[in-house]
GROMACS .gro file of C-alpha atoms in nm:
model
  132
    1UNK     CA    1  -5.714  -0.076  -8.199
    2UNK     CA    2  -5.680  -0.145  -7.773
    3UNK     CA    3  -5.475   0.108  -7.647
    4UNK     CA    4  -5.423   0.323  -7.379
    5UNK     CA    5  -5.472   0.738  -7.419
    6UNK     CA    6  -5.163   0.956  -7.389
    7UNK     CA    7  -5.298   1.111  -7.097
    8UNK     CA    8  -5.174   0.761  -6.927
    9UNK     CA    9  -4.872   0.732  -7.124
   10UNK     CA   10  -4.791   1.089  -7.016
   11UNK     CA   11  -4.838   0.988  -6.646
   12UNK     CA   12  -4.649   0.699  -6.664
   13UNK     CA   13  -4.331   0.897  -6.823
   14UNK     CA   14  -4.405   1.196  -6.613
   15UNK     CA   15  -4.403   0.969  -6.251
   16UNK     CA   16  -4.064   0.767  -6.405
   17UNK     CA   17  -3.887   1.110  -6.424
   18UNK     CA   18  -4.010   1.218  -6.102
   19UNK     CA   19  -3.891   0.917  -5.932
   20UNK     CA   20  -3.560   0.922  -6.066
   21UNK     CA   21  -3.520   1.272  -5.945
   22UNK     CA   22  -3.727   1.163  -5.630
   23UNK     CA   23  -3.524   1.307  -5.346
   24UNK     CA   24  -3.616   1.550  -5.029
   25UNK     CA   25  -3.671   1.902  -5.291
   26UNK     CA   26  -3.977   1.899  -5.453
   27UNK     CA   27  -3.915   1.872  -5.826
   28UNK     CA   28  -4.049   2.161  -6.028
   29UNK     CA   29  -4.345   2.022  -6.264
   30UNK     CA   30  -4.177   2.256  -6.546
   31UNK     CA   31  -3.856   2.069  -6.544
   32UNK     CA   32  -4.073   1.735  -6.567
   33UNK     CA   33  -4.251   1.871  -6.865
   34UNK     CA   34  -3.943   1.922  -7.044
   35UNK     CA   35  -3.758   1.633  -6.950
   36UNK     CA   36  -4.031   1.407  -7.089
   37UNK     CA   37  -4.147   1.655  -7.380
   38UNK     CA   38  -4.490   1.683  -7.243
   39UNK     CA   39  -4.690   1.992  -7.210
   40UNK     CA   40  -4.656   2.163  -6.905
   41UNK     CA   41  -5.044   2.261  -6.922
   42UNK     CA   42  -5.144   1.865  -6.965
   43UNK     CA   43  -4.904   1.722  -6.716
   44UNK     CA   44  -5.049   1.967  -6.445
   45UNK     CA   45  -5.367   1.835  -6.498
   46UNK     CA   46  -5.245   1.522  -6.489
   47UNK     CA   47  -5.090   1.556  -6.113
   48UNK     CA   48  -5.344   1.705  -6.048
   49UNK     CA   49  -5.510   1.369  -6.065
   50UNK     CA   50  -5.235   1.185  -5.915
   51UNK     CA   51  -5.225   1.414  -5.639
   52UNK     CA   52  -5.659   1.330  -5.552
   53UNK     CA   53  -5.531   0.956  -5.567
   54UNK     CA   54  -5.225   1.017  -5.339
   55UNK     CA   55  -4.977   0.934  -5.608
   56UNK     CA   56  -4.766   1.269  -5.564
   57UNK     CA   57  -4.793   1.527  -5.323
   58UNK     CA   58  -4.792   1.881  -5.481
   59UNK     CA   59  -4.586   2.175  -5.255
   60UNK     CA   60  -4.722   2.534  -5.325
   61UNK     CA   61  -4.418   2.879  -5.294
   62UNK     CA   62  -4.114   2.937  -5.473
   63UNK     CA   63  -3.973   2.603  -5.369
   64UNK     CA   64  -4.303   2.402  -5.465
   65UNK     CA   65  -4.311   2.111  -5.731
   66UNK     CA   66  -4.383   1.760  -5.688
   67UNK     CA   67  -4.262   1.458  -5.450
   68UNK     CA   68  -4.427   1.082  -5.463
   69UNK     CA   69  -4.684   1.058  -5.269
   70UNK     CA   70  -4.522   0.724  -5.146
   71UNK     CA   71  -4.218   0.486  -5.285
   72UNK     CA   72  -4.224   0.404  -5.607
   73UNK     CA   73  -4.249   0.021  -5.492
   74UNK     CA   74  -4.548   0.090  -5.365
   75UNK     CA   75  -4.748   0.263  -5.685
   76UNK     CA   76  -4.831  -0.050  -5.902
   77UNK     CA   77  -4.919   0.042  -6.278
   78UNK     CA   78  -5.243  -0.053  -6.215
   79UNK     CA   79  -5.333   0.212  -5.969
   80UNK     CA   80  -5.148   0.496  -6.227
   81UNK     CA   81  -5.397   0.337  -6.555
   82UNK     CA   82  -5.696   0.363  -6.284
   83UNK     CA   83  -5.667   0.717  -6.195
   84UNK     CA   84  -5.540   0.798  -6.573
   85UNK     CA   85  -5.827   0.646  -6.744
   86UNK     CA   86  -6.069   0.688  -6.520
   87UNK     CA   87  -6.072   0.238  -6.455
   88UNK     CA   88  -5.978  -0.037  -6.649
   89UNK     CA   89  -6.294  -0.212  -6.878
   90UNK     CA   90  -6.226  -0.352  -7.165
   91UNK     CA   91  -6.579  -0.390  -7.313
   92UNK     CA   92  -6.855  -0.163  -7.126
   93UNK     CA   93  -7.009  -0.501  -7.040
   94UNK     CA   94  -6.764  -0.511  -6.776
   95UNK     CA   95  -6.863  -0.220  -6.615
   96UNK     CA   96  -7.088  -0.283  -6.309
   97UNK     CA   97  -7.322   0.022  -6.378
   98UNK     CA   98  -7.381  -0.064  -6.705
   99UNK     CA   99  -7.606  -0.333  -6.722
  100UNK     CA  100  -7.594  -0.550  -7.037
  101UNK     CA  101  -7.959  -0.607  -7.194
  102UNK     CA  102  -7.794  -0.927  -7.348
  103UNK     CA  103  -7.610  -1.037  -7.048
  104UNK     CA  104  -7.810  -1.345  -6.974
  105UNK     CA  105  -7.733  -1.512  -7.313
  106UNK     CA  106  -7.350  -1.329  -7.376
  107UNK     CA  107  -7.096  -1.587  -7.463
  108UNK     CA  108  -6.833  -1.326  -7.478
  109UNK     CA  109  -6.840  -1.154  -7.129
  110UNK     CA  110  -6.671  -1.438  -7.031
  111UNK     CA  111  -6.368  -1.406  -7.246
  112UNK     CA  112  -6.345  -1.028  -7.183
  113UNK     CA  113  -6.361  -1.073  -6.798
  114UNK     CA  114  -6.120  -1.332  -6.818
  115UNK     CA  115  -5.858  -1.074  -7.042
  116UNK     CA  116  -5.955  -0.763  -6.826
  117UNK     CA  117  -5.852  -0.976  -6.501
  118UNK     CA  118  -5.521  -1.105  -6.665
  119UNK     CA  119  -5.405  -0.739  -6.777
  120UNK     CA  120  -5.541  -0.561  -6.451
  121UNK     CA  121  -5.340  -0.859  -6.224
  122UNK     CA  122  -5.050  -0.800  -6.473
  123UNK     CA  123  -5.035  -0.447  -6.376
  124UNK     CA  124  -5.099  -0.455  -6.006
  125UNK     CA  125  -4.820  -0.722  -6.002
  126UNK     CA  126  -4.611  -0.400  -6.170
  127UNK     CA  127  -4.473  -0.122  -5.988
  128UNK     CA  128  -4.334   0.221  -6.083
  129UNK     CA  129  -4.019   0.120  -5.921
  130UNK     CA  130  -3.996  -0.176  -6.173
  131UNK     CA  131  -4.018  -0.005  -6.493
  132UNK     CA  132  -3.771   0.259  -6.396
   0.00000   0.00000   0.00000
């Protein structure tokens, strides 16, 4: 079975409740956690990832939480799946540093590259804003 990990399901729901709460107060990552039923623990080091890819901005003190690091119009699901799963590749032939011993003579790259560039165009096409 093709599917994505929780971790990216988790950032997807995690980012939809922050945007609809998206406003000039940081948003507490606890009350995130809870809205989507997501441990607190795993969505931190989710942001955390977000936050290296400029997805959210975290704020430190008694006021801290999280804000979008820019609109949600402008985060495309692709670039949430990227940081989430560490890149889209549907077959490891499609990574580029993983050279393919068979490459020369593979029929089925082809039809791989061809799905991987349909789903990743599908996504960028996607924003955060537009599954909200």
């Amino acid at each position: 079975m093709l599917q994505i990990t929780k971790q990216t399901e988790y950032a997807i729901r995690g980012l939809q409740e922050l945007s609809r709460r998206n406003g000039a107060e940081p948003v507490q990552l606890r009350l995130i956690a809870a809205k989507c039923e997501v441990s607190e623990a795993f969505l931190a080091k989710i942001f955390q990832m977000l936050g290296q890819a400029g997805i959210v901005k975290s704020h430190r003190g008694v006021k801290g939480g999280f804000n979008l690091g820019r609109p949600a119009s402008e985060i495309s699901m692709r670039d949430i799946v990227e940081v989430s799963e560490g890149g889209i590749n549907l077959n490891q032939c499609l990574r580029g540093d993983q050279a393919c011993k068979q490459a020369a003579d593979c029929r089925v790259a082809p039809l791989w590259a061809k799905a991987q560039n349909a789903l990743t165009d599908t996504l960028e096409c996607t924003s955060l804003a537009d599954v909200l």
